[in-house]
Tab-separated table of C-alpha atoms and ligand atoms in Angstrom:
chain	number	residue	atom	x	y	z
A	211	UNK	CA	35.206	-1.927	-21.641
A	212	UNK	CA	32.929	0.954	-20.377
A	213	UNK	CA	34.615	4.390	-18.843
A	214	UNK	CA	34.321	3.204	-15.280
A	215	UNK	CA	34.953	-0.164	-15.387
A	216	UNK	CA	38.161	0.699	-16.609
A	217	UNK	CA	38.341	3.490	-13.518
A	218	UNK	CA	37.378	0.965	-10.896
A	219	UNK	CA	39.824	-1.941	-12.200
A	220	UNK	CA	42.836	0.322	-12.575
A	221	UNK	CA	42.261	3.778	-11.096
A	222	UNK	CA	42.890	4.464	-7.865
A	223	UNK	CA	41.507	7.383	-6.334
A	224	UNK	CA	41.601	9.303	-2.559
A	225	UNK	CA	41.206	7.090	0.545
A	226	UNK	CA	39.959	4.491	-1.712
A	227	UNK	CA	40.642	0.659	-3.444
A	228	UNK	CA	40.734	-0.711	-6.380
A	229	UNK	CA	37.396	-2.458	-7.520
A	230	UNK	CA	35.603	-0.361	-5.093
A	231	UNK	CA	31.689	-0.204	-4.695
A	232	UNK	CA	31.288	3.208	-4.224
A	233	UNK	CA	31.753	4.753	-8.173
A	234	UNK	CA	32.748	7.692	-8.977
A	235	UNK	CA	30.719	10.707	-10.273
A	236	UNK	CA	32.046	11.217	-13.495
A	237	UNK	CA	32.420	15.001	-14.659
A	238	UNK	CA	33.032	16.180	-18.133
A	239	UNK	CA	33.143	19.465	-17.744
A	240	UNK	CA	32.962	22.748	-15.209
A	241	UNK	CA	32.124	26.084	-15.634
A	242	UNK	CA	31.366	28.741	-12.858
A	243	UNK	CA	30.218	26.573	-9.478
A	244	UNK	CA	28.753	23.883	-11.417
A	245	UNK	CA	30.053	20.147	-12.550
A	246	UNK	CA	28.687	18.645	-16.004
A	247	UNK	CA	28.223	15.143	-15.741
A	248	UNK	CA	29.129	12.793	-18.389
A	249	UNK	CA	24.970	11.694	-18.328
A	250	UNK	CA	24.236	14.713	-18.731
A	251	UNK	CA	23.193	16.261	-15.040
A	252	UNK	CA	24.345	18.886	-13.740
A	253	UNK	CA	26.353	19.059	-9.945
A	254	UNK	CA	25.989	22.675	-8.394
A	255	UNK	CA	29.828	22.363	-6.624
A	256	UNK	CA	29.667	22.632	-2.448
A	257	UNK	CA	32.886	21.514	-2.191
A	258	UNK	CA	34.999	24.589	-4.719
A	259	UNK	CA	37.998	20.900	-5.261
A	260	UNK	CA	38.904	20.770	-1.266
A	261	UNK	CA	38.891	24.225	-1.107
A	262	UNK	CA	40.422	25.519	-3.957
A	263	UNK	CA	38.425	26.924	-6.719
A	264	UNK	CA	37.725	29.974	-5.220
A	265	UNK	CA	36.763	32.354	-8.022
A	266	UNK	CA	34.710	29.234	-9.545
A	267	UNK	CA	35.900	27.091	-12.475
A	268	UNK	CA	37.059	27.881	-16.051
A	269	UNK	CA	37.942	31.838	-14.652
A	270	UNK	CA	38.685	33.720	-18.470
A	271	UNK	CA	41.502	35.398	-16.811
A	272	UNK	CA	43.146	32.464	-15.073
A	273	UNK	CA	42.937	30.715	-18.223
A	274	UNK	CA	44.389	33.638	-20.570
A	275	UNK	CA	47.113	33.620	-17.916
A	276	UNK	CA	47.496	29.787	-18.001
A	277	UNK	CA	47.619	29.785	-22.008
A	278	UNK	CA	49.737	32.718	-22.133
A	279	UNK	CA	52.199	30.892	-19.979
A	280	UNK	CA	52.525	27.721	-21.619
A	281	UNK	CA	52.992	29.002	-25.009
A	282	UNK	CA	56.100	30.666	-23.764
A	283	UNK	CA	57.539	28.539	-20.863
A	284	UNK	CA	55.385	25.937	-19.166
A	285	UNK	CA	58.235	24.515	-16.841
A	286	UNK	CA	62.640	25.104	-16.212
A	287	UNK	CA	64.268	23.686	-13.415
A	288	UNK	CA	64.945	25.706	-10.748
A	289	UNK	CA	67.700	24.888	-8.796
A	290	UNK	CA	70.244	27.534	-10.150
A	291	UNK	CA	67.893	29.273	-12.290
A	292	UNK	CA	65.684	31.909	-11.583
A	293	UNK	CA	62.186	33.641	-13.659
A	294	UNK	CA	59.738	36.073	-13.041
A	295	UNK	CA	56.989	34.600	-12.040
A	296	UNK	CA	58.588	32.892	-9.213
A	297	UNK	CA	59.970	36.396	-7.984
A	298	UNK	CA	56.568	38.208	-8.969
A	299	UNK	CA	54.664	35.257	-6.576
A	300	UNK	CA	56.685	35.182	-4.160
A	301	UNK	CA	56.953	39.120	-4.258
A	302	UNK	CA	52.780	38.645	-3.872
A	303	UNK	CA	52.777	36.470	-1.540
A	304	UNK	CA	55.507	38.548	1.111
A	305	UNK	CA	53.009	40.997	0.760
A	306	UNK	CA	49.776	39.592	1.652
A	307	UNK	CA	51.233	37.394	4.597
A	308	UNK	CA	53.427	39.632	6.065
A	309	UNK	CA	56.438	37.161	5.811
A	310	UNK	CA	59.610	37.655	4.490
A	311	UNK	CA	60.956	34.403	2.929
A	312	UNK	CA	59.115	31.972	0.014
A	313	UNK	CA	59.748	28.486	-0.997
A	314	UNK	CA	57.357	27.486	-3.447
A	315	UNK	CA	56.602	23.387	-3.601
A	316	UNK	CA	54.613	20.946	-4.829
A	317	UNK	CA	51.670	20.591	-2.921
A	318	UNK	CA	50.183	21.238	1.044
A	319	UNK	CA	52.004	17.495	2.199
A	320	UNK	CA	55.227	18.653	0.779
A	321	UNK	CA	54.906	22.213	2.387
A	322	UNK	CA	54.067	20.654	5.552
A	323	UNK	CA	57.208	18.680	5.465
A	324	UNK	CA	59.209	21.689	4.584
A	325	UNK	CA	58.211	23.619	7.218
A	326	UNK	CA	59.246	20.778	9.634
A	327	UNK	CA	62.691	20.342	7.918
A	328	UNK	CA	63.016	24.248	8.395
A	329	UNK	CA	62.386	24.429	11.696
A	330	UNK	CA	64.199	21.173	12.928
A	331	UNK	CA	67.149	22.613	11.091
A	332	UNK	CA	66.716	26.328	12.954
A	333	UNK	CA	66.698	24.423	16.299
A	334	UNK	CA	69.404	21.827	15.379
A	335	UNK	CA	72.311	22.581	17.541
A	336	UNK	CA	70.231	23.293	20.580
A	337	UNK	CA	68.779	18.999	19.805
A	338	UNK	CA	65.377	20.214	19.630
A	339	UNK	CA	63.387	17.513	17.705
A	340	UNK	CA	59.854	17.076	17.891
A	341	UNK	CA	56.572	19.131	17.324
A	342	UNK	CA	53.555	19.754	19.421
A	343	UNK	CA	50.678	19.415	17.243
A	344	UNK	CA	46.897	19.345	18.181
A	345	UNK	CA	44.293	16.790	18.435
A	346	UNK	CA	41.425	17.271	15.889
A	347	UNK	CA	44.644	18.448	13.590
A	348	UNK	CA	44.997	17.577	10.234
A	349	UNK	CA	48.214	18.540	8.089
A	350	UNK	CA	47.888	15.630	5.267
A	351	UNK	CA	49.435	12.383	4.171
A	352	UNK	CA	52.639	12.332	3.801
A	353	UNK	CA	54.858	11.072	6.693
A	354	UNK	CA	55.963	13.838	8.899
A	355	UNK	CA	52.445	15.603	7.804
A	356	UNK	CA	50.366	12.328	9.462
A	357	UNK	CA	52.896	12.236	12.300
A	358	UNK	CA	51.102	15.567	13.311
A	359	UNK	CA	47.336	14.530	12.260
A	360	UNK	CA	45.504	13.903	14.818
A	361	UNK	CA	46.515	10.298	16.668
A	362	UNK	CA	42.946	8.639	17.172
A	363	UNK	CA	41.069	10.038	14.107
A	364	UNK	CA	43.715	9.330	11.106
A	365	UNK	CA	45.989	6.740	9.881
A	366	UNK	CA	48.272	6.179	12.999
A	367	UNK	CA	47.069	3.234	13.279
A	368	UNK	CA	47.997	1.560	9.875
A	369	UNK	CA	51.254	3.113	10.224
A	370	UNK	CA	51.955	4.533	13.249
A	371	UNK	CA	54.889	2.280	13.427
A	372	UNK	CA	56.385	4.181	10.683
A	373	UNK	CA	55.472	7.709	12.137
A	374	UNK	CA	57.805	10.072	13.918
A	375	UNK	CA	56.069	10.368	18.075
A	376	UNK	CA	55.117	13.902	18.403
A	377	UNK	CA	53.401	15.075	21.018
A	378	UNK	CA	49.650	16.028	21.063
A	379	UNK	CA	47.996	18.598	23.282
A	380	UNK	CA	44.170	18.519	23.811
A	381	UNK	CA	42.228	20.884	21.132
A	382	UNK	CA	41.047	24.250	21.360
A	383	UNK	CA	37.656	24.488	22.330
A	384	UNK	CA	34.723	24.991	19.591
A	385	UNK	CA	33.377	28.026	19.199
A	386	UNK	CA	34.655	31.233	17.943
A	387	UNK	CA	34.176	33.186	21.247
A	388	UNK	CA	34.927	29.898	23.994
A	389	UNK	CA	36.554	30.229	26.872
A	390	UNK	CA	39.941	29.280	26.771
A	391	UNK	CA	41.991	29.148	29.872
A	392	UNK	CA	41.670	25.808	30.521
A	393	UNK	CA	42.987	24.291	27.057
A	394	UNK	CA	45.991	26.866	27.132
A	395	UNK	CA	46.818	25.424	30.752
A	396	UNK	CA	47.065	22.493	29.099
A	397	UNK	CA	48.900	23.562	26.594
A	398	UNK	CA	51.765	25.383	28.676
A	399	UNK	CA	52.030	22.804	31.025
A	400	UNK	CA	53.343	20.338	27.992
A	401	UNK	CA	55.440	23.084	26.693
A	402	UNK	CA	56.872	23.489	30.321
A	403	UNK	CA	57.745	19.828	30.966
A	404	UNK	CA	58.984	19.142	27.519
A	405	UNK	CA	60.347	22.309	25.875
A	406	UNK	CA	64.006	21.033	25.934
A	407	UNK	CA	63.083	18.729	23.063
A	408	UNK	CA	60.404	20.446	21.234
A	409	UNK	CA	61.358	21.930	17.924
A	410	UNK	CA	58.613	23.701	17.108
A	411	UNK	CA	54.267	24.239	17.277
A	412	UNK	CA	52.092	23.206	14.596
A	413	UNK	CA	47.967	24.519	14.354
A	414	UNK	CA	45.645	25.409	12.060
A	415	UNK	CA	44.739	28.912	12.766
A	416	UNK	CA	40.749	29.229	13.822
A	417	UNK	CA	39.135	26.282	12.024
A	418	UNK	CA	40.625	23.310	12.101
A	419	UNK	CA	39.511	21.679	8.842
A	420	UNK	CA	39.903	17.884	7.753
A	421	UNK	CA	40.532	16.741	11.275
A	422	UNK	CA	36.630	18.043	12.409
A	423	UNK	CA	35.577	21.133	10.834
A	424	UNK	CA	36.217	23.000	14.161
A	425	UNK	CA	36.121	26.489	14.869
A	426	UNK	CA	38.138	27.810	17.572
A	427	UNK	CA	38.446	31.447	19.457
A	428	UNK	CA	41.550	33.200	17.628
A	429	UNK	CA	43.347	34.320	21.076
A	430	UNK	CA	44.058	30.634	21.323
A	431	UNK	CA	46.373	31.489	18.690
A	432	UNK	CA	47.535	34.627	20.686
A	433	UNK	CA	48.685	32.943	24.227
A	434	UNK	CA	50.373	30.077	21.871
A	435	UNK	CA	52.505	33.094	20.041
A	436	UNK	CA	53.181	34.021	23.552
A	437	UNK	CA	54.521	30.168	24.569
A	438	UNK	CA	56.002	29.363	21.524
A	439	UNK	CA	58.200	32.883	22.383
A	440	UNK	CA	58.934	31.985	26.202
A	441	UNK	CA	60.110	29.188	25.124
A	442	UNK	CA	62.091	29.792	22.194
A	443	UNK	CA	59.827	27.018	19.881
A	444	UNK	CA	58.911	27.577	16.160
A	445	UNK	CA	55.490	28.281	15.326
A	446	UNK	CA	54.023	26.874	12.404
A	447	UNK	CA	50.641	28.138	10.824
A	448	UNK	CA	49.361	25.539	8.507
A	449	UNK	CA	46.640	27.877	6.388
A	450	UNK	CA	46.817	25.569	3.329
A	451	UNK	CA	42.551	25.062	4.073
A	452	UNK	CA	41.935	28.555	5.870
A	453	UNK	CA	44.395	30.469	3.720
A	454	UNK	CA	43.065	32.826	0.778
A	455	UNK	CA	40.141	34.169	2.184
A	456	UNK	CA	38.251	30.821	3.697
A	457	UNK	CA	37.300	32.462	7.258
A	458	UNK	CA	36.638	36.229	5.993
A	459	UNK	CA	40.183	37.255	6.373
A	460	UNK	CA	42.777	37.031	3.841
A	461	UNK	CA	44.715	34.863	6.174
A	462	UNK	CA	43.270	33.356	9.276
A	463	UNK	CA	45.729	34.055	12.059
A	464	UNK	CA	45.085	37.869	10.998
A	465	UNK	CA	41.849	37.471	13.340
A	466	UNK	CA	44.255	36.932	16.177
A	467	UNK	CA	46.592	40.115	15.217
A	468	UNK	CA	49.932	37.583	15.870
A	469	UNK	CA	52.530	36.335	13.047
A	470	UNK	CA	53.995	32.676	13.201
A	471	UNK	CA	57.531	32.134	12.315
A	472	UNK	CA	56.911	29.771	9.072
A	473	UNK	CA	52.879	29.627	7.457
A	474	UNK	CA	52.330	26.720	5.104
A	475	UNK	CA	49.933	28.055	1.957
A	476	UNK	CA	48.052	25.685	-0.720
A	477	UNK	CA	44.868	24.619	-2.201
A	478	UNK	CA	43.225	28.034	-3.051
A	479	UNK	CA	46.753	29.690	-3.657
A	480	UNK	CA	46.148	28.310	-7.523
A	481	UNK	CA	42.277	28.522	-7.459
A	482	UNK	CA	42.131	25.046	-8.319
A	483	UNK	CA	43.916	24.916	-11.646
A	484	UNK	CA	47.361	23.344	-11.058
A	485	UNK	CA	49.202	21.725	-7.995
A	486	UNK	CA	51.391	24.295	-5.629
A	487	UNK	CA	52.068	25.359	-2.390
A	488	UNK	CA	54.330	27.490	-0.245
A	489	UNK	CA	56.196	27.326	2.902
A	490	UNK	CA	57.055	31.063	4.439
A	491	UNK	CA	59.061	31.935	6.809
A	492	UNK	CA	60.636	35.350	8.841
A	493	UNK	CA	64.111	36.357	8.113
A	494	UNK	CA	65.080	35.116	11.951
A	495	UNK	CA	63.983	31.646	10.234
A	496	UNK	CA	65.685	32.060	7.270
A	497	UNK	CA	69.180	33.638	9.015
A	498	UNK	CA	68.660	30.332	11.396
A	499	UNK	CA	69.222	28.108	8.012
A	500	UNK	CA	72.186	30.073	6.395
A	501	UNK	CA	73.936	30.096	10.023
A	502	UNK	CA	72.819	26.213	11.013
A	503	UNK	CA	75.432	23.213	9.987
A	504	UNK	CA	73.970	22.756	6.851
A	505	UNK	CA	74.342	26.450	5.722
A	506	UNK	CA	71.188	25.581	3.449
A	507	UNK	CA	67.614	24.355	3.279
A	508	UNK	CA	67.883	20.677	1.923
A	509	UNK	CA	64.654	20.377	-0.150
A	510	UNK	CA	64.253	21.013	-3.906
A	511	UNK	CA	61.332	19.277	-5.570
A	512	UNK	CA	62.003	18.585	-9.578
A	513	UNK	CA	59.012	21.164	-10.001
A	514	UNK	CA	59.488	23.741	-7.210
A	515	UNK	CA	58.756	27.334	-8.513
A	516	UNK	CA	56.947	25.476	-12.121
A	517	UNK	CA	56.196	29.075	-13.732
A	518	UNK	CA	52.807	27.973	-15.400
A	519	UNK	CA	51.663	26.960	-11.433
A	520	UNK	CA	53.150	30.410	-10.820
A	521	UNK	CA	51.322	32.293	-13.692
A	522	UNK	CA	47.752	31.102	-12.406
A	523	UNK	CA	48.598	31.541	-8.682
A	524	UNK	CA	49.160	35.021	-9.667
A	525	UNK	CA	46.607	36.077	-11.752
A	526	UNK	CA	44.440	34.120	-9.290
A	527	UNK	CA	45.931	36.281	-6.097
A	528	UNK	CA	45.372	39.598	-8.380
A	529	UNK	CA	41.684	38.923	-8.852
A	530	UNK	CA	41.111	37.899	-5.381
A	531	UNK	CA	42.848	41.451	-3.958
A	532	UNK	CA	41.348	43.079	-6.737
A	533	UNK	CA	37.582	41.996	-6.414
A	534	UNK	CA	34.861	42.414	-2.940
A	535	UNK	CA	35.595	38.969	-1.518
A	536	UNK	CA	35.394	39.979	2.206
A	537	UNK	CA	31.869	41.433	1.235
A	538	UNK	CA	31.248	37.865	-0.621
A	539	UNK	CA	32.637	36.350	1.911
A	540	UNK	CA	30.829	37.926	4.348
A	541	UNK	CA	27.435	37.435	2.556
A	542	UNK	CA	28.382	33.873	2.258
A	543	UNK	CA	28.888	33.606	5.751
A	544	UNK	CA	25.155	35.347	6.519
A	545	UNK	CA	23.335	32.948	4.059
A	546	UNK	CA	25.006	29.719	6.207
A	547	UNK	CA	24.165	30.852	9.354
A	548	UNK	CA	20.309	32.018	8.626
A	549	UNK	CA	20.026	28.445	5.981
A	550	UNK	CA	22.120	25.935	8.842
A	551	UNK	CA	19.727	27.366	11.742
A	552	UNK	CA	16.738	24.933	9.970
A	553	UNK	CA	19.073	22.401	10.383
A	554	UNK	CA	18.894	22.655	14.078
A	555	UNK	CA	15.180	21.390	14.418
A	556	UNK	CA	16.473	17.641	13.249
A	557	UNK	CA	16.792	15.258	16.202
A	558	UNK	CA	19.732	13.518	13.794
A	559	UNK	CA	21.503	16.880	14.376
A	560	UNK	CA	24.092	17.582	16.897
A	561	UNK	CA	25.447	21.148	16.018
A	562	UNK	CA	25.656	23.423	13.330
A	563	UNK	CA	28.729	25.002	12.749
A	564	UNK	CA	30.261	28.128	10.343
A	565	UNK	CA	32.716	30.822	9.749
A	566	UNK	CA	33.350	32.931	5.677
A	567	UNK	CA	32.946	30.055	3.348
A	568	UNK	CA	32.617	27.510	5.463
A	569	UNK	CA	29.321	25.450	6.614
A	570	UNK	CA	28.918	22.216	8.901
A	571	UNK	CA	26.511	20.642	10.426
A	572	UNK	CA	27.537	17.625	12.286
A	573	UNK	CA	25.257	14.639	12.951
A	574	UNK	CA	24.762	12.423	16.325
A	575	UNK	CA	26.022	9.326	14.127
A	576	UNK	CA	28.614	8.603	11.012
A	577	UNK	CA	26.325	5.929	9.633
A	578	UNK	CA	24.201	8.504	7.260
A	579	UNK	CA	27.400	9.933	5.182
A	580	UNK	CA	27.073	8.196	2.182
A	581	UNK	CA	23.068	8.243	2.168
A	582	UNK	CA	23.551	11.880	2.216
A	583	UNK	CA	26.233	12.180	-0.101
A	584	UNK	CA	23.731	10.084	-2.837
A	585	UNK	CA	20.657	12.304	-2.173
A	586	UNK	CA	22.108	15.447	-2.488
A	587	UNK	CA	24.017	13.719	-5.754
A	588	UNK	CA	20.245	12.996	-6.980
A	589	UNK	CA	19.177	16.265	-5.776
A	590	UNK	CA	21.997	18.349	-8.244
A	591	UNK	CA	24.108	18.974	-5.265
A	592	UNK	CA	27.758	17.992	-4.996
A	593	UNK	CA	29.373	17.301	-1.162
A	594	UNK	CA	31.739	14.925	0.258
A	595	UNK	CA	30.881	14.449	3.834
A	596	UNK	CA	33.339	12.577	6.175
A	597	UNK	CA	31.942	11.153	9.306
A	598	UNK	CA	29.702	13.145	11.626
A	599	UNK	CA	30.518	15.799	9.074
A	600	UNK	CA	28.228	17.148	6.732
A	601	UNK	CA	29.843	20.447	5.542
A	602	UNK	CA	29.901	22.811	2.293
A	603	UNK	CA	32.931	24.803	1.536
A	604	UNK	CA	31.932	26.894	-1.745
A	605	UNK	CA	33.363	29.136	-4.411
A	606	UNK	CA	33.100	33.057	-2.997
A	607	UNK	CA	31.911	33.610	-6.713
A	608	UNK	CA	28.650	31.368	-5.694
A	609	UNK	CA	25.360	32.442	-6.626
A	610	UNK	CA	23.115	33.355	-3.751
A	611	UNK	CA	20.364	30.640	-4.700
A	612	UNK	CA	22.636	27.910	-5.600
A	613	UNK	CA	24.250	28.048	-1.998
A	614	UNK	CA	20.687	28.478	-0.592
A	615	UNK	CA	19.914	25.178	-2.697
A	616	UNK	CA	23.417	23.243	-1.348
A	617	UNK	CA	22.916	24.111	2.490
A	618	UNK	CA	18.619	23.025	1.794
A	619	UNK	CA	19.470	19.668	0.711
A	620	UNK	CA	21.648	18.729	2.841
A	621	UNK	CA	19.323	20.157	5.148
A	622	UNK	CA	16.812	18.080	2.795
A	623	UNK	CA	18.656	14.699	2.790
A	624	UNK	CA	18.648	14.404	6.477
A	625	UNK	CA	14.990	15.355	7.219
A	626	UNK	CA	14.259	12.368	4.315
A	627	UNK	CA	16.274	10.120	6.685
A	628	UNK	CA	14.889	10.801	9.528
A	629	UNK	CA	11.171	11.132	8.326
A	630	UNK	CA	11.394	8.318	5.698
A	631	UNK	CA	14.412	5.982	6.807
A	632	UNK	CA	16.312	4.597	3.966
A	633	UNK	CA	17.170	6.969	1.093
B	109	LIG	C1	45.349	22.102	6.961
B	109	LIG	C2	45.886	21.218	5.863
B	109	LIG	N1	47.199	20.959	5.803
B	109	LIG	C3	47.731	20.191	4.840
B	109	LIG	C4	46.924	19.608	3.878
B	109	LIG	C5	47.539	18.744	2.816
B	109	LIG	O1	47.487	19.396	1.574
B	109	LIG	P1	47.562	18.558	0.221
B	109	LIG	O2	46.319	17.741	0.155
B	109	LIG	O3	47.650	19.613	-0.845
B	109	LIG	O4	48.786	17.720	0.299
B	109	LIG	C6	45.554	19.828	3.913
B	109	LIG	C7	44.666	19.187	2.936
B	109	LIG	O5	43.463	19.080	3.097
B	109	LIG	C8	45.005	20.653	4.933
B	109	LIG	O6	43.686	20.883	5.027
């Protein structure tokens, strides 16, 4: 049997089924921003692995690091033992968030759920047990993660059942500089009927990602600091998409000059090599823990702290401090704004849409997704649009004319449809 028959009997993959239509492109190899195909094409990469792969693929230092590591030590439990690249990340990562506590897990679900255990245990004997989350939000799958997703656009209704009720308050408004009065009415008037029961805030600093690619004004973030501290509610920051860099600051809520009381970190943390994440907190949080019933956090994944994860998420932090990524960023950021502008003239266009490394452009319909997604594949250009969504989030390491090329056919694929129908 041939390579992907074998994948689409017996593989299953993301949001997908088994014996699926849609196959698979099937990559051999990467190196810098581009994907080698098994037929020998080659992919130029507008999606850096869901954000990840932020210095580009097959980094020579990441993967000295990563060899270095697993000659001497490639995984020890953790509960009871200790290393030093556990202390020297977590060390790291105190110091670019501003935090003061680490637990380093398994991936963004897992430190989504952390954080929630966290702060329902700081709020415990006060009975403080749900979370206000937003619509448009999107914290990932797992079960208290997709009880905070956004209730209309995500998989409440296959399991909402199963789900924890949260509550939801309406988004922030799009745009970087909207006004926002209205929304944070809104907002305290939920907190001010229901604050006796709620635990604790979860958003997505400035963009929220997976939920609609939205950008939002940072003092949004500002007057919910102020809330959340009237009325004694945890604030979570979930940066596992903006974190590292994404929006042009190291950390996203650092454009609103406020500090939550637990962050959630992932994806780009490990520049795409291995799986780990992080869930922060400030030493009020952690005191909360030792002093609650419990007198400890109860979570401890087999791999928490796994020291080869650790060894590439720190070389991959020490490159990123040590190289001009707000200048790449920034430069990034130029090229999608003057490139998505041409997108604008399309009457299959709604909006365009971007902030560091981040492009959208979202359509009028959802029908054209996988058209697109198939021309820009034939074109040399890799995406994975969902929806109304056609967006590029790229490697800060990207060549100037391959992110010209990604943002001009998608541009490209678009125009086709509407000038020559069926792709
Ligand atoms: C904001 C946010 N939170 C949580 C997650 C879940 O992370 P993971 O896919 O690593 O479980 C994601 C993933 O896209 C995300 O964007």
């Amino acid at each position: 049997m041939q390579w992907l028959d074998i994948d689409k009997n017996i593989v299953w993959h993301p949001y997908s089924c088994l014996s699926s239509s849609d196959e698979p492109i099937f990559v051999k190899s990467t190196k810098g921003t581009n994907l080698y195909l098994e037929d020998g094409s080659v992919l130029i990469d507008g999606m850096s692995s869901w954000w990840s792969a932020i210095h580009g693929y097959n980094h020579p230092s990441i993967t000295k690091a990563a060899k270095k590591q697993l000659e001497n030590m490639p995984h020890i439990m953790f509960g009871g033992i200790t290393h030093k690249n556990a202390i020297k990340l977590s060390s790291l990562l105190v110091d670019i968030t501003g935090m003061d506590s680490v637990f380093l897990c398994d991936s963004g679900s897992v430190s989504v759920e952390v954080a929630l255990k966290t702060a329902l245990q700081y709020q415990q004997n006060k009975n403080k047990k749900t979370f206000v989350s937003f619509e448009y939000g999107y914290h990932g799958d797992t079960f208290g993660a997709m009880s905070l997703c956004d209730p209309t656009n995500s998989m409440h209704s296959i399991y909402g059942e199963f789900l924890t009720k949260n509550i939801f308050a309406p988004a922030p408004p799009l745009g970087f500089d909207s006004d926002i009065s209205d929304s944070i009415d809104i907002f305290r008037k939920i907190i001010q009927k229901h604050y006796q029961t709620i635990a604790g805030v979860i958003i997505e600093p400035v963009v929220q990602g997976a939920g609609g690619m939205r950008i939002y004004n940072p003092k949004f973030l500002k007057e919910v600091r102020q809330i959340c501290d009237e009325f004694d509610l945890v604030l979570i920051f979930d940066e596992i998409a903006t974190g590292f860099g994404h929006t042009g600051k190291m950390f996203a809520y650092e454009w609103a000059d406020v500090k939550p009381d637990i962050l959630t970190i992932g994806k780009a943390m490990t520049a795409g090599y291995m799986t780990m994440a992080s869930m922060l907190t400030t030493t009020k949080i952690a005191k909360g823990i030792k002093d609650s019933q419990a007198g400890v956090l109860m979570h401890g994944p087999t791999f928490m702290a796994n020291p080869l994860s650790c060894a590439v998420a720190i070389k991959s932090i020490e490159l990123l401090i040590s190289s001009p990524w707000q200048k790449r960023v920034k430069d990034i950021e130029d090229i999608f704004t003057k490139e998505l502008s041409n997108a604008l003239k399309l009457t299959l266009v709604k909006t365009v849409r971007n902030i560091g490394a981040i492009g959208v452009i979202e359509l009028k319909s959802d029908k054209y997704s996988k058209q697109i997604q198939n021309y820009c594949k034939n074109h040399g250009v890799w995406i994975r649009p969902f929806g109304k969504l056609i967006y590029a989030i790229v490697a800060y390491t990207i060549k100037k004319k391959d992110l010209v090329k990604i943002v001009q056919t998608m541009i490209g694929a678009i125009w086709h449809i509407e000038n020559k129908g069926d792709i």
